[in-house]
Amino acid sequence: MEDVLALYHEPYDEDRPVICFDESSKTLHRHVRDPLPVAPGAVACEDTHYERNGERKIHVATEPLTGWRHATVTPRRRKREFVEQMQELADEHYPDAGCIRVVLDNLSTHNPAAFYEFYTPKEAREYLDRFEFHFTPKHGSWLNMAEIELSALRTQCLNRRIPDAATLRTGVAAWETERNEIPVSIDWQFTADNARTKLHRLYPTIKKKEAD
């Protein structure tokens, strides 16, 4: 926990960006009957019945200090998707960064060794040399600022019936573009000193040796 909190309070470094990464799911619901559009004196209405139309995974990466974020929709959430997301960060979004510091949770797919499953050892090592992974503690995923972005995404975009993957991708892309244009940064206030006071019960108890 303190490792992540210390990282959040470092000054901005263009050569060593801090990126928060997390995933979420969205169940797709197809209309059984076409909704009724807005009309004078009446709001839009949709039938309470729907058909499930599968599920998609949403991967979000955000740089809290600059207000940049990127969201990708995929059919699945495996080690392959994790590696692809990290590759995109390194090759497309931060090609000139010397070290990309990534905050993420302990999901089993978030395994740096997975690079060796999809690249030659030389290529895998070259990618991993550009990353520094900081894992949130178990039951401490709230420390990941990517969850703030996912909450905004759910409220501003996903809190509605979405019928198919194409509509989901379009909506998520529009949300990303609009939010990046503002842009919305995150001012993280919780510090290690706060944690030692408010979460003192989570720290080990030091047993003092009895005097001889």
PDB file of C-alpha atoms in Angstrom:
ATOM      1  CA  MET A   1       0.000   0.000   0.000  1.00  0.00           C
ATOM      2  CA  GLU A   2       2.699   2.480   0.963  1.00  0.00           C
ATOM      3  CA  ASP A   3       4.619   1.679  -2.217  1.00  0.00           C
ATOM      4  CA  VAL A   4       1.655   2.805  -4.333  1.00  0.00           C
ATOM      5  CA  LEU A   5       0.971   5.856  -2.153  1.00  0.00           C
ATOM      6  CA  ALA A   6       4.593   6.977  -2.398  1.00  0.00           C
ATOM      7  CA  LEU A   7       4.450   6.606  -6.163  1.00  0.00           C
ATOM      8  CA  TYR A   8       1.343   8.804  -6.367  1.00  0.00           C
ATOM      9  CA  HIS A   9       3.090  11.660  -4.595  1.00  0.00           C
ATOM     10  CA  GLU A  10       6.143  11.783  -6.805  1.00  0.00           C
ATOM     11  CA  PRO A  11       6.346  14.834  -9.090  1.00  0.00           C
ATOM     12  CA  TYR A  12       5.435  14.491 -12.751  1.00  0.00           C
ATOM     13  CA  ASP A  13       8.219  12.946 -14.828  1.00  0.00           C
ATOM     14  CA  GLU A  14       7.675  12.755 -18.581  1.00  0.00           C
ATOM     15  CA  ASP A  15      10.359  10.084 -18.894  1.00  0.00           C
ATOM     16  CA  ARG A  16       8.815   7.952 -16.116  1.00  0.00           C
ATOM     17  CA  PRO A  17       5.014   8.295 -16.430  1.00  0.00           C
ATOM     18  CA  VAL A  18       2.723   6.728 -13.827  1.00  0.00           C
ATOM     19  CA  ILE A  19      -0.131   4.815 -15.455  1.00  0.00           C
ATOM     20  CA  CYS A  20      -3.042   3.202 -13.599  1.00  0.00           C
ATOM     21  CA  PHE A  21      -4.577   0.174 -15.288  1.00  0.00           C
ATOM     22  CA  ASP A  22      -7.736  -1.813 -14.553  1.00  0.00           C
ATOM     23  CA  GLU A  23     -10.546  -3.740 -16.243  1.00  0.00           C
ATOM     24  CA  SER A  24     -14.313  -4.027 -15.989  1.00  0.00           C
ATOM     25  CA  SER A  25     -17.141  -5.909 -17.715  1.00  0.00           C
ATOM     26  CA  LYS A  26     -20.265  -4.816 -19.545  1.00  0.00           C
ATOM     27  CA  THR A  27     -23.171  -7.180 -20.251  1.00  0.00           C
ATOM     28  CA  LEU A  28     -24.874  -6.439 -23.559  1.00  0.00           C
ATOM     29  CA  HIS A  29     -28.685  -6.305 -23.646  1.00  0.00           C
ATOM     30  CA  ARG A  30     -30.566  -6.313 -26.939  1.00  0.00           C
ATOM     31  CA  HIS A  31     -34.024  -4.742 -27.185  1.00  0.00           C
ATOM     32  CA  VAL A  32     -36.893  -7.186 -27.733  1.00  0.00           C
ATOM     33  CA  ARG A  33     -39.063  -4.313 -28.953  1.00  0.00           C
ATOM     34  CA  ASP A  34     -37.865  -1.031 -30.398  1.00  0.00           C
ATOM     35  CA  PRO A  35     -37.930   1.742 -27.762  1.00  0.00           C
ATOM     36  CA  LEU A  36     -40.345   4.635 -28.172  1.00  0.00           C
ATOM     37  CA  PRO A  37     -38.470   7.855 -29.031  1.00  0.00           C
ATOM     38  CA  VAL A  38     -38.822  11.178 -27.276  1.00  0.00           C
ATOM     39  CA  ALA A  39     -41.996  13.040 -28.294  1.00  0.00           C
ATOM     40  CA  PRO A  40     -43.619  16.320 -27.213  1.00  0.00           C
ATOM     41  CA  GLY A  41     -44.834  15.777 -23.673  1.00  0.00           C
ATOM     42  CA  ALA A  42     -43.277  12.290 -23.389  1.00  0.00           C
ATOM     43  CA  VAL A  43     -39.845  10.971 -22.534  1.00  0.00           C
ATOM     44  CA  ALA A  44     -38.186   8.071 -24.347  1.00  0.00           C
ATOM     45  CA  CYS A  45     -39.474   4.669 -23.234  1.00  0.00           C
ATOM     46  CA  GLU A  46     -38.049   1.174 -23.581  1.00  0.00           C
ATOM     47  CA  ASP A  47     -39.549  -2.239 -22.868  1.00  0.00           C
ATOM     48  CA  THR A  48     -38.486  -3.863 -19.602  1.00  0.00           C
ATOM     49  CA  HIS A  49     -37.841  -7.128 -21.471  1.00  0.00           C
ATOM     50  CA  TYR A  50     -34.514  -7.662 -23.190  1.00  0.00           C
ATOM     51  CA  GLU A  51     -32.246 -10.368 -24.559  1.00  0.00           C
ATOM     52  CA  ARG A  52     -28.747 -10.949 -23.284  1.00  0.00           C
ATOM     53  CA  ASN A  53     -26.278 -10.503 -26.106  1.00  0.00           C
ATOM     54  CA  GLY A  54     -23.000 -11.567 -24.536  1.00  0.00           C
ATOM     55  CA  GLU A  55     -20.434  -9.621 -22.561  1.00  0.00           C
ATOM     56  CA  ARG A  56     -17.386  -7.507 -23.305  1.00  0.00           C
ATOM     57  CA  LYS A  57     -14.358  -6.531 -21.242  1.00  0.00           C
ATOM     58  CA  ILE A  58     -13.225  -2.932 -20.962  1.00  0.00           C
ATOM     59  CA  HIS A  59      -9.559  -2.155 -20.258  1.00  0.00           C
ATOM     60  CA  VAL A  60      -8.757   1.330 -18.985  1.00  0.00           C
ATOM     61  CA  ALA A  61      -5.339   2.961 -18.688  1.00  0.00           C
ATOM     62  CA  THR A  62      -5.037   6.471 -17.274  1.00  0.00           C
ATOM     63  CA  GLU A  63      -2.271   8.910 -16.415  1.00  0.00           C
ATOM     64  CA  PRO A  64      -3.767  10.802 -13.455  1.00  0.00           C
ATOM     65  CA  LEU A  65      -1.309  13.709 -13.477  1.00  0.00           C
ATOM     66  CA  THR A  66      -2.000  14.684 -17.097  1.00  0.00           C
ATOM     67  CA  GLY A  67      -5.669  13.747 -17.382  1.00  0.00           C
ATOM     68  CA  TRP A  68      -5.121  11.252 -20.201  1.00  0.00           C
ATOM     69  CA  ARG A  69      -6.992   7.979 -20.436  1.00  0.00           C
ATOM     70  CA  HIS A  70      -7.508   5.212 -22.976  1.00  0.00           C
ATOM     71  CA  ALA A  71     -10.192   2.502 -23.031  1.00  0.00           C
ATOM     72  CA  THR A  72     -10.239  -0.664 -25.121  1.00  0.00           C
ATOM     73  CA  VAL A  73     -13.129  -3.118 -25.576  1.00  0.00           C
ATOM     74  CA  THR A  74     -12.261  -6.808 -26.051  1.00  0.00           C
ATOM     75  CA  PRO A  75     -14.239 -10.068 -26.052  1.00  0.00           C
ATOM     76  CA  ARG A  76     -12.101 -11.607 -23.307  1.00  0.00           C
ATOM     77  CA  ARG A  77      -9.738 -10.763 -20.454  1.00  0.00           C
ATOM     78  CA  ARG A  78      -6.723 -13.066 -20.547  1.00  0.00           C
ATOM     79  CA  LYS A  79      -2.971 -12.785 -20.290  1.00  0.00           C
ATOM     80  CA  ARG A  80      -2.931 -12.131 -24.034  1.00  0.00           C
ATOM     81  CA  GLU A  81      -5.113  -9.029 -23.640  1.00  0.00           C
ATOM     82  CA  PHE A  82      -2.983  -7.811 -20.741  1.00  0.00           C
ATOM     83  CA  VAL A  83       0.203  -8.124 -22.773  1.00  0.00           C
ATOM     84  CA  GLU A  84      -1.432  -6.393 -25.746  1.00  0.00           C
ATOM     85  CA  GLN A  85      -2.501  -3.473 -23.545  1.00  0.00           C
ATOM     86  CA  MET A  86       1.022  -3.090 -22.157  1.00  0.00           C
ATOM     87  CA  GLN A  87       2.495  -3.347 -25.647  1.00  0.00           C
ATOM     88  CA  GLU A  88       0.184  -0.559 -26.826  1.00  0.00           C
ATOM     89  CA  LEU A  89       1.288   1.650 -23.943  1.00  0.00           C
ATOM     90  CA  ALA A  90       4.940   1.094 -24.793  1.00  0.00           C
ATOM     91  CA  ASP A  91       4.748   1.299 -28.592  1.00  0.00           C
ATOM     92  CA  GLU A  92       1.974   3.798 -29.272  1.00  0.00           C
ATOM     93  CA  HIS A  93       1.288   6.006 -26.267  1.00  0.00           C
ATOM     94  CA  TYR A  94       4.706   6.262 -24.573  1.00  0.00           C
ATOM     95  CA  PRO A  95       7.319   5.270 -27.179  1.00  0.00           C
ATOM     96  CA  ASP A  96       9.901   7.734 -25.826  1.00  0.00           C
ATOM     97  CA  ALA A  97       9.465   7.009 -22.109  1.00  0.00           C
ATOM     98  CA  GLY A  98      12.435   5.405 -20.421  1.00  0.00           C
ATOM     99  CA  CYS A  99      10.310   3.640 -17.793  1.00  0.00           C
ATOM    100  CA  ILE A 100       6.528   3.231 -17.694  1.00  0.00           C
ATOM    101  CA  ARG A 101       5.378   2.728 -14.116  1.00  0.00           C
ATOM    102  CA  VAL A 102       2.076   0.834 -14.025  1.00  0.00           C
ATOM    103  CA  VAL A 103      -0.244   0.504 -11.018  1.00  0.00           C
ATOM    104  CA  LEU A 104      -2.499  -2.560 -11.212  1.00  0.00           C
ATOM    105  CA  ASP A 105      -4.180  -5.160  -9.032  1.00  0.00           C
ATOM    106  CA  ASN A 106      -3.211  -8.778  -8.378  1.00  0.00           C
ATOM    107  CA  LEU A 107      -5.450 -10.368 -11.011  1.00  0.00           C
ATOM    108  CA  SER A 108      -3.885 -13.620 -12.204  1.00  0.00           C
ATOM    109  CA  THR A 109      -3.662 -12.341 -15.778  1.00  0.00           C
ATOM    110  CA  HIS A 110      -1.521  -9.381 -14.671  1.00  0.00           C
ATOM    111  CA  ASN A 111       1.628 -11.451 -14.858  1.00  0.00           C
ATOM    112  CA  PRO A 112       4.737  -9.827 -16.382  1.00  0.00           C
ATOM    113  CA  ALA A 113       6.103 -13.293 -17.153  1.00  0.00           C
ATOM    114  CA  ALA A 114       3.279 -13.624 -19.710  1.00  0.00           C
ATOM    115  CA  PHE A 115       5.362 -11.570 -22.141  1.00  0.00           C
ATOM    116  CA  TYR A 116       7.495 -14.674 -22.656  1.00  0.00           C
ATOM    117  CA  GLU A 117       4.416 -16.593 -23.824  1.00  0.00           C
ATOM    118  CA  PHE A 118       3.867 -14.274 -26.794  1.00  0.00           C
ATOM    119  CA  TYR A 119       7.335 -12.942 -27.666  1.00  0.00           C
ATOM    120  CA  THR A 120      10.826 -14.303 -28.050  1.00  0.00           C
ATOM    121  CA  PRO A 121      12.895 -14.050 -24.864  1.00  0.00           C
ATOM    122  CA  LYS A 122      14.821 -11.102 -26.325  1.00  0.00           C
ATOM    123  CA  GLU A 123      11.640  -9.215 -27.262  1.00  0.00           C
ATOM    124  CA  ALA A 124       9.971 -10.006 -23.928  1.00  0.00           C
ATOM    125  CA  ARG A 125      12.996  -8.733 -21.994  1.00  0.00           C
ATOM    126  CA  GLU A 126      13.104  -5.545 -24.067  1.00  0.00           C
ATOM    127  CA  TYR A 127       9.471  -4.814 -23.209  1.00  0.00           C
ATOM    128  CA  LEU A 128       9.826  -5.672 -19.529  1.00  0.00           C
ATOM    129  CA  ASP A 129      12.906  -3.473 -19.205  1.00  0.00           C
ATOM    130  CA  ARG A 130      10.657  -0.537 -20.068  1.00  0.00           C
ATOM    131  CA  PHE A 131       8.086  -1.308 -17.357  1.00  0.00           C
ATOM    132  CA  GLU A 132       7.970  -1.077 -13.587  1.00  0.00           C
ATOM    133  CA  PHE A 133       4.882  -2.738 -12.088  1.00  0.00           C
ATOM    134  CA  HIS A 134       3.390  -1.642  -8.759  1.00  0.00           C
ATOM    135  CA  PHE A 135       0.684  -3.969  -7.440  1.00  0.00           C
ATOM    136  CA  THR A 136      -2.057  -2.859  -5.070  1.00  0.00           C
ATOM    137  CA  PRO A 137      -2.485  -5.131  -2.024  1.00  0.00           C
ATOM    138  CA  LYS A 138      -5.213  -7.749  -1.906  1.00  0.00           C
ATOM    139  CA  HIS A 139      -8.555  -6.152  -0.950  1.00  0.00           C
ATOM    140  CA  GLY A 140      -6.938  -2.784  -1.696  1.00  0.00           C
ATOM    141  CA  SER A 141      -7.921  -2.239  -5.312  1.00  0.00           C
ATOM    142  CA  TRP A 142      -9.443   1.122  -4.268  1.00  0.00           C
ATOM    143  CA  LEU A 143      -5.856   2.390  -4.254  1.00  0.00           C
ATOM    144  CA  ASN A 144      -5.830   2.127  -8.043  1.00  0.00           C
ATOM    145  CA  MET A 145      -6.901   5.443  -9.566  1.00  0.00           C
ATOM    146  CA  ALA A 146      -8.052   3.601 -12.689  1.00  0.00           C
ATOM    147  CA  GLU A 147     -11.120   2.662 -10.634  1.00  0.00           C
ATOM    148  CA  ILE A 148     -12.058   6.355 -10.563  1.00  0.00           C
ATOM    149  CA  GLU A 149     -11.999   6.411 -14.361  1.00  0.00           C
ATOM    150  CA  LEU A 150     -14.030   3.206 -14.561  1.00  0.00           C
ATOM    151  CA  SER A 151     -16.606   4.726 -12.206  1.00  0.00           C
ATOM    152  CA  ALA A 152     -16.860   7.794 -14.450  1.00  0.00           C
ATOM    153  CA  LEU A 153     -17.170   5.564 -17.516  1.00  0.00           C
ATOM    154  CA  ARG A 154     -20.004   3.576 -15.945  1.00  0.00           C
ATOM    155  CA  THR A 155     -21.880   6.725 -14.882  1.00  0.00           C
ATOM    156  CA  GLN A 156     -21.376   8.750 -18.053  1.00  0.00           C
ATOM    157  CA  CYS A 157     -21.522   6.045 -20.711  1.00  0.00           C
ATOM    158  CA  LEU A 158     -22.348   2.510 -19.615  1.00  0.00           C
ATOM    159  CA  ASN A 159     -25.347   3.186 -17.366  1.00  0.00           C
ATOM    160  CA  ARG A 160     -27.819   2.274 -20.108  1.00  0.00           C
ATOM    161  CA  ARG A 161     -28.888  -0.670 -22.226  1.00  0.00           C
ATOM    162  CA  ILE A 162     -26.253  -1.336 -24.885  1.00  0.00           C
ATOM    163  CA  PRO A 163     -27.326  -3.891 -27.514  1.00  0.00           C
ATOM    164  CA  ASP A 164     -24.071  -4.986 -29.160  1.00  0.00           C
ATOM    165  CA  ALA A 165     -20.287  -4.751 -29.161  1.00  0.00           C
ATOM    166  CA  ALA A 166     -20.149  -2.208 -31.996  1.00  0.00           C
ATOM    167  CA  THR A 167     -22.382   0.221 -30.097  1.00  0.00           C
ATOM    168  CA  LEU A 168     -20.307  -0.304 -26.968  1.00  0.00           C
ATOM    169  CA  ARG A 169     -17.029   0.412 -28.782  1.00  0.00           C
ATOM    170  CA  THR A 170     -18.480   3.556 -30.355  1.00  0.00           C
ATOM    171  CA  GLY A 171     -19.793   4.841 -27.036  1.00  0.00           C
ATOM    172  CA  VAL A 172     -16.588   4.129 -25.147  1.00  0.00           C
ATOM    173  CA  ALA A 173     -14.479   5.795 -27.847  1.00  0.00           C
ATOM    174  CA  ALA A 174     -16.685   8.911 -27.764  1.00  0.00           C
ATOM    175  CA  TRP A 175     -16.448   9.043 -23.964  1.00  0.00           C
ATOM    176  CA  GLU A 176     -12.660   8.745 -24.117  1.00  0.00           C
ATOM    177  CA  THR A 177     -12.332  11.520 -26.696  1.00  0.00           C
ATOM    178  CA  GLU A 178     -14.589  13.922 -24.806  1.00  0.00           C
ATOM    179  CA  ARG A 179     -12.925  13.280 -21.449  1.00  0.00           C
ATOM    180  CA  ASN A 180      -9.418  13.666 -22.886  1.00  0.00           C
ATOM    181  CA  GLU A 181     -10.322  16.984 -24.481  1.00  0.00           C
ATOM    182  CA  ILE A 182     -11.231  18.550 -21.139  1.00  0.00           C
ATOM    183  CA  PRO A 183      -8.865  16.978 -19.701  1.00  0.00           C
ATOM    184  CA  VAL A 184      -9.795  15.620 -16.252  1.00  0.00           C
ATOM    185  CA  SER A 185      -6.839  14.986 -13.936  1.00  0.00           C
ATOM    186  CA  ILE A 186      -6.998  13.328 -10.518  1.00  0.00           C
ATOM    187  CA  ASP A 187      -5.743  15.096  -7.382  1.00  0.00           C
ATOM    188  CA  TRP A 188      -4.951  12.193  -5.054  1.00  0.00           C
ATOM    189  CA  GLN A 189      -4.882  13.296  -1.404  1.00  0.00           C
ATOM    190  CA  PHE A 190      -4.519  10.070   0.608  1.00  0.00           C
ATOM    191  CA  THR A 191      -0.932   9.658   1.887  1.00  0.00           C
ATOM    192  CA  ALA A 192       1.081   7.065   3.786  1.00  0.00           C
ATOM    193  CA  ASP A 193       0.728   9.221   6.910  1.00  0.00           C
ATOM    194  CA  ASN A 194      -3.059   9.102   6.494  1.00  0.00           C
ATOM    195  CA  ALA A 195      -2.884   5.332   6.100  1.00  0.00           C
ATOM    196  CA  ARG A 196      -0.820   4.866   9.254  1.00  0.00           C
ATOM    197  CA  THR A 197      -3.455   6.799  11.192  1.00  0.00           C
ATOM    198  CA  LYS A 198      -6.745   5.717   9.627  1.00  0.00           C
ATOM    199  CA  LEU A 199      -5.734   2.149   8.767  1.00  0.00           C
ATOM    200  CA  HIS A 200      -3.460   1.470  11.718  1.00  0.00           C
ATOM    201  CA  ARG A 201      -5.331  -1.766  12.466  1.00  0.00           C
ATOM    202  CA  LEU A 202      -4.026  -3.227   9.213  1.00  0.00           C
ATOM    203  CA  TYR A 203      -0.396  -2.795  10.208  1.00  0.00           C
ATOM    204  CA  PRO A 204       1.438  -5.575  12.067  1.00  0.00           C
ATOM    205  CA  THR A 205       1.756  -5.231  15.809  1.00  0.00           C
ATOM    206  CA  ILE A 206       5.353  -4.930  16.944  1.00  0.00           C
ATOM    207  CA  LYS A 207       6.076  -7.143  19.926  1.00  0.00           C
ATOM    208  CA  LYS A 208       8.690  -5.664  22.211  1.00  0.00           C
ATOM    209  CA  LYS A 209      11.075  -7.996  23.991  1.00  0.00           C
ATOM    210  CA  GLU A 210      10.618  -8.162  27.721  1.00  0.00           C
ATOM    211  CA  ALA A 211      13.477  -6.808  29.809  1.00  0.00           C
ATOM    212  CA  ASP A 212      15.742  -9.445  31.398  1.00  0.00           C
TER     213      ASP A 212
END
